[in-house]
Coordinates of C-alpha atoms in Angstrom, one line a residue:
Chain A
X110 CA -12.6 -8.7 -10.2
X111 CA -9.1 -9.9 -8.6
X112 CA -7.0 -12.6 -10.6
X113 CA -4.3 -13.0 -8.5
X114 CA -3.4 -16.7 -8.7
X115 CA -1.6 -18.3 -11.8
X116 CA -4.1 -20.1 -14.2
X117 CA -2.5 -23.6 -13.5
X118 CA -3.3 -23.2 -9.6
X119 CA -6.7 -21.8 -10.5
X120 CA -7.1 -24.8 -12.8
X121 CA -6.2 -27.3 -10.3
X122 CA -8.6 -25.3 -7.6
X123 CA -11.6 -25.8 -9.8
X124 CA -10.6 -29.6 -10.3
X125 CA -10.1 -30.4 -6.7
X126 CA -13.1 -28.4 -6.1
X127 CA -15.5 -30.1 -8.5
X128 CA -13.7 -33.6 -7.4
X129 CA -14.3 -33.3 -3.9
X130 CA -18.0 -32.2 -4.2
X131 CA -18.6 -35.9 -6.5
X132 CA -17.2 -37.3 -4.0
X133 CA -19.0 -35.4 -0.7
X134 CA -22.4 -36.7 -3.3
X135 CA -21.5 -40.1 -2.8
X136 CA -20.4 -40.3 0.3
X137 CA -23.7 -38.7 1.2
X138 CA -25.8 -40.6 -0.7
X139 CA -24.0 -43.8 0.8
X140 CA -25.1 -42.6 4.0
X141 CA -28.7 -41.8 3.6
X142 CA -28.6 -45.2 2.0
X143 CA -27.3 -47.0 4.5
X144 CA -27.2 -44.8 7.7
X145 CA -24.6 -42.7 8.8
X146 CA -21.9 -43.5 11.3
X147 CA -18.0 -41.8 12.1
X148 CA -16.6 -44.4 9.3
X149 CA -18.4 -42.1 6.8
X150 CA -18.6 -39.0 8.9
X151 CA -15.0 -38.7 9.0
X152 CA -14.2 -38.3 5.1
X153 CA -17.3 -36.6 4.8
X154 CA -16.2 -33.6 7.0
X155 CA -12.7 -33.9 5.4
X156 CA -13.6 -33.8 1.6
X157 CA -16.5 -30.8 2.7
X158 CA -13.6 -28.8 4.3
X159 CA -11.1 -28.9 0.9
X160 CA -14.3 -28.7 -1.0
X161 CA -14.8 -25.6 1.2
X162 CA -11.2 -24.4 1.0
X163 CA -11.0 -24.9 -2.6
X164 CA -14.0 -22.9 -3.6
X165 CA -12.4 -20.1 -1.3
X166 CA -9.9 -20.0 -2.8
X167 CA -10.8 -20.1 -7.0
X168 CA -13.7 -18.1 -6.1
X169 CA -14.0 -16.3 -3.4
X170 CA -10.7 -14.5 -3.4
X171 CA -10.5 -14.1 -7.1
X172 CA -13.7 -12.4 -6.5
X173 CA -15.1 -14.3 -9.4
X174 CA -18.4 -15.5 -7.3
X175 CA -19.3 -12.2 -6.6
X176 CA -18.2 -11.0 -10.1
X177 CA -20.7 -13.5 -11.7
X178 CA -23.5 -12.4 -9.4
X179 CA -23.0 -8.8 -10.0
X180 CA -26.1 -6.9 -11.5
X181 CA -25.8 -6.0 -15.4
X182 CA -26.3 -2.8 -14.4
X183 CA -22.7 -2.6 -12.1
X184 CA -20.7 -3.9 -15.1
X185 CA -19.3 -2.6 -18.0
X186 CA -19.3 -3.2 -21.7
X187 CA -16.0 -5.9 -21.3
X188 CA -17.4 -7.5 -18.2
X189 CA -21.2 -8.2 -19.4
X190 CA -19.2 -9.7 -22.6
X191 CA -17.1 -11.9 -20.1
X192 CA -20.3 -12.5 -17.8
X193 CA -21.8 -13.5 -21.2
X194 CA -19.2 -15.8 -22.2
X195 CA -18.9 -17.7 -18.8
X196 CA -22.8 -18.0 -18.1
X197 CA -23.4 -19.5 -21.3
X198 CA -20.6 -22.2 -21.3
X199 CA -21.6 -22.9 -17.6
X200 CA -25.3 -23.4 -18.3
X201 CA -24.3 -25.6 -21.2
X202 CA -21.9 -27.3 -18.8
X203 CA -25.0 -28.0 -16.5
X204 CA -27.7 -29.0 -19.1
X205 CA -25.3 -31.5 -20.5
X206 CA -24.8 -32.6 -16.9
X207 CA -28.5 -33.1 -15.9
X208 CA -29.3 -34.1 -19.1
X209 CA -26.7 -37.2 -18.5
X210 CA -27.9 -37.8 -15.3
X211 CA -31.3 -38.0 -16.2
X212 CA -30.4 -40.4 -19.2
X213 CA -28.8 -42.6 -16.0
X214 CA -32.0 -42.1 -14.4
X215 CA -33.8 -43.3 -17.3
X216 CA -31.7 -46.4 -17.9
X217 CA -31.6 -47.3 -14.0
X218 CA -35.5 -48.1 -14.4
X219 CA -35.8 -49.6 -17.9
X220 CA -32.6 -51.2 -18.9
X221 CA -30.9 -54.2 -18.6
X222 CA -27.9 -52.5 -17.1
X223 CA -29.7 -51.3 -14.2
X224 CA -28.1 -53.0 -11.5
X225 CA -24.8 -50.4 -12.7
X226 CA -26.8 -47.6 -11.6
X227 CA -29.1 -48.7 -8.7
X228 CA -26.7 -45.7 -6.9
X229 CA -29.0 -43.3 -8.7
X230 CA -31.8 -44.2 -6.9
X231 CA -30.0 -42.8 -3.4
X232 CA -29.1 -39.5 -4.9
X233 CA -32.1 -37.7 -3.1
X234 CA -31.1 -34.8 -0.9
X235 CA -27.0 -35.1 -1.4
X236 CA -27.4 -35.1 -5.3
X237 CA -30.2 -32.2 -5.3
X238 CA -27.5 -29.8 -3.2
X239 CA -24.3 -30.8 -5.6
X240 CA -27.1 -30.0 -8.3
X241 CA -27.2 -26.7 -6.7
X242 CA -23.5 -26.2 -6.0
X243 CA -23.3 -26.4 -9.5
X244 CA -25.4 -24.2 -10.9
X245 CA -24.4 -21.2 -8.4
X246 CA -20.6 -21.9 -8.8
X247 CA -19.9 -23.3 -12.8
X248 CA -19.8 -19.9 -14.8
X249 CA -17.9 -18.7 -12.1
X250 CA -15.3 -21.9 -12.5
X251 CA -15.3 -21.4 -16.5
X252 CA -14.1 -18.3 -16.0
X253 CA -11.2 -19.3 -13.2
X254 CA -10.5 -22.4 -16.0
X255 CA -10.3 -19.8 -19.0
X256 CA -9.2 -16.6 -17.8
X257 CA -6.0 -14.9 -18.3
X258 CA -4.1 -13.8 -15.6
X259 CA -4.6 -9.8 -15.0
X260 CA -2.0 -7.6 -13.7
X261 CA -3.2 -4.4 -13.4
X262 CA -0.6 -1.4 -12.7
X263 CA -2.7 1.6 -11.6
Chain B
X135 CA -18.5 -13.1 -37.6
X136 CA -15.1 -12.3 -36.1
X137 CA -13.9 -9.0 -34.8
X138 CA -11.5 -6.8 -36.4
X139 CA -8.5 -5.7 -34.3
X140 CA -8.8 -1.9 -33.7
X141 CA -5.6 -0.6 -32.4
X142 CA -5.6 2.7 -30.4
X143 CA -3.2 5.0 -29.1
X144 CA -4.9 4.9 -25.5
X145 CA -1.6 4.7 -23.4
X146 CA 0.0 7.8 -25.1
X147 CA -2.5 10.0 -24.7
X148 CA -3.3 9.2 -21.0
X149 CA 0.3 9.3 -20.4
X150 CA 0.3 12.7 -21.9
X151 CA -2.4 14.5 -19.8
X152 CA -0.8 12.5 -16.4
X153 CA -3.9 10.3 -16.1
X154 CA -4.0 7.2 -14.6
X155 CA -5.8 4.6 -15.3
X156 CA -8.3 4.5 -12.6
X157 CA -8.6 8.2 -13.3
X158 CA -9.6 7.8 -17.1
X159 CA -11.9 4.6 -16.0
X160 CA -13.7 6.9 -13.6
X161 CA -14.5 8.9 -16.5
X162 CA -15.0 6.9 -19.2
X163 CA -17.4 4.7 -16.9
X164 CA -15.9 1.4 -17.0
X165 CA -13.2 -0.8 -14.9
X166 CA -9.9 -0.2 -14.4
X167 CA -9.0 -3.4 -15.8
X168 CA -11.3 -2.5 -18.9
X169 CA -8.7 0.5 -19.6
X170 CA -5.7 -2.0 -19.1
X171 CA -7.6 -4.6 -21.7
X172 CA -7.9 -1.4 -24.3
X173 CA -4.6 -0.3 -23.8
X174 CA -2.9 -3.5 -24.6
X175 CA -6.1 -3.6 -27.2
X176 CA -6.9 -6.8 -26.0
X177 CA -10.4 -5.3 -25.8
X178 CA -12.5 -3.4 -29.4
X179 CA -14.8 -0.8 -27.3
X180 CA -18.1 -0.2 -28.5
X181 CA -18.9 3.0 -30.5
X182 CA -20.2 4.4 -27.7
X183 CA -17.1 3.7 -25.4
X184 CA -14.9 4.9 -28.3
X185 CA -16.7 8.5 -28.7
X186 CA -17.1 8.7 -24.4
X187 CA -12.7 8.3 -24.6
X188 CA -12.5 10.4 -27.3
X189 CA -14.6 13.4 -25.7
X190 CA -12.3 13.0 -22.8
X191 CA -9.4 13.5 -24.6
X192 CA -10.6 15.7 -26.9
X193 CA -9.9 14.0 -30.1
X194 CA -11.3 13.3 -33.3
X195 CA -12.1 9.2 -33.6
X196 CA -9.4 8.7 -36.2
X197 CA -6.7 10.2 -33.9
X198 CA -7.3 7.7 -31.2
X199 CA -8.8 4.4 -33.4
X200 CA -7.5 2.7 -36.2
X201 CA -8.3 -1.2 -37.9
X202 CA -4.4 -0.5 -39.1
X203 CA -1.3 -0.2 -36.6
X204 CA -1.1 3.8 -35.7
X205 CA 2.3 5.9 -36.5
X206 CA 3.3 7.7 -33.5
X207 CA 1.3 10.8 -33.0
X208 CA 4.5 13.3 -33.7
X209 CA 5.1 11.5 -37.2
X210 CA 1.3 11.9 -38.3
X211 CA 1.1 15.4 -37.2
X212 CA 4.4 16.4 -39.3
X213 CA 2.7 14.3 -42.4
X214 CA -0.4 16.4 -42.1
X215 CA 1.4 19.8 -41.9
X216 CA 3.8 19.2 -44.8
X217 CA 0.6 18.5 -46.8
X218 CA -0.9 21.4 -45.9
X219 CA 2.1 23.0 -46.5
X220 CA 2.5 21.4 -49.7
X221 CA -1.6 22.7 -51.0
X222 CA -0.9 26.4 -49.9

């Protein structure tokens, strides 16, 4: 695992990251709402390339993506702790999540605030893939959030 | 429950043989970054870890390990052979 970047960049990476992919949802969903043309298409492609870029770099080149997705059996004692530590807040992170969304769900049908989240209801294929996004990519994000910097002289 | 601090004199000794750090990771079976974690005892190994670093270097556990801060290694020695000294 390479942690090259200052915590305050990482921090702002993951941020960004997780902004831009609310906001690639919505956009989304807007569109399979009400059909798709280049007003949308535009800041769709440009929030899905700095969602891209971002995740690149707070992931990719901190090798944190593929540190999370290691087998048990390639890590040692320090790093299962760590893989541990990060899957555990990042599940909890994503329970709470689609446990909220759910309760949005639930309201959207039976409440008399429904009208405030009728956008719910469009959230089919968009929301299902940040949904994904999420669960591949949030222990991974804990640990660019939490981790100390490492400088390793060999 | 909360861990207790075990301080180690991890750096010395591998400084002392002319390991380096990848070298001793290679044989203790872990990261190099795990060694760097240890060394700046960041990082309680297990028992297991401790006895596998302690078979490289040779060493009883109470020569590398303490839960106290460690004397240097020269001052500990020179305690030990004026008590001998001292019982003969």
């Amino acid at each position: 695992m390479r942690m090259q970047s200052t915590r305050s960049s990482r921090r702002l990476g993951v941020a960004v990251n997780y902004l831009s992919l609310v906001l690639a949802t919505a956009i989304a969903g807007w569109g399979e709402e009400h059909g798709w043309d280049w007003k949308l298409g535009g800041p769709f492609i440009a929030v899905m390339v700095i969602l891209a870029v971002t995740f690149i770099q707070t992931q990719v080149r901190t090798g944190l993506f593929t540190f999370i997705h290691r087998k048990v059996e390639r890590l040692d004692e320090r790093e299962r702790e760590l893989s541990y530590e990060s899957l555990r807040h990042g599940y909890g992170i994503f329970a709470a999540l689609a446990l909220i969304l759910l309760m949005l769900l639930m309201i959207s049908y039976d409440s008399s605030f429904s009208k405030w989240f009728t956008w719910i209801h469009s959230m089919g294929r968009p929301f299902f893939m940040a949904m994904f996004y999420a669960a591949h990519t949030l222990p991974a994000a804990v640990l660019a959030w939490n981790h100390d910097l490492v400088k390793e002289e060999a | 429950m909360k861990k207790r601090k075990l301080y180690n004199r991890l750096r010395v000794l591998r400084e002392e043989r002319g390991l380096s750090r990848q070298d001793l990771a290679d044989q203790i079976g872990v990261n190099v970054q795990t060694v760097g974690y240890l060394e700046r005892m960041e990082y309680s190994p297990s028992l297991d870890l401790a006895f596998r670093i302690c078979d490289v270097f040779g060493l009883p556990v109470e020569m590398v390990f303490s839960t106290v801060p460690m004397k240097p290694l020269s001052l500990e020695l020179l305690k030990r052979g004026e008590r001998r000294e001292s019982s003969s």
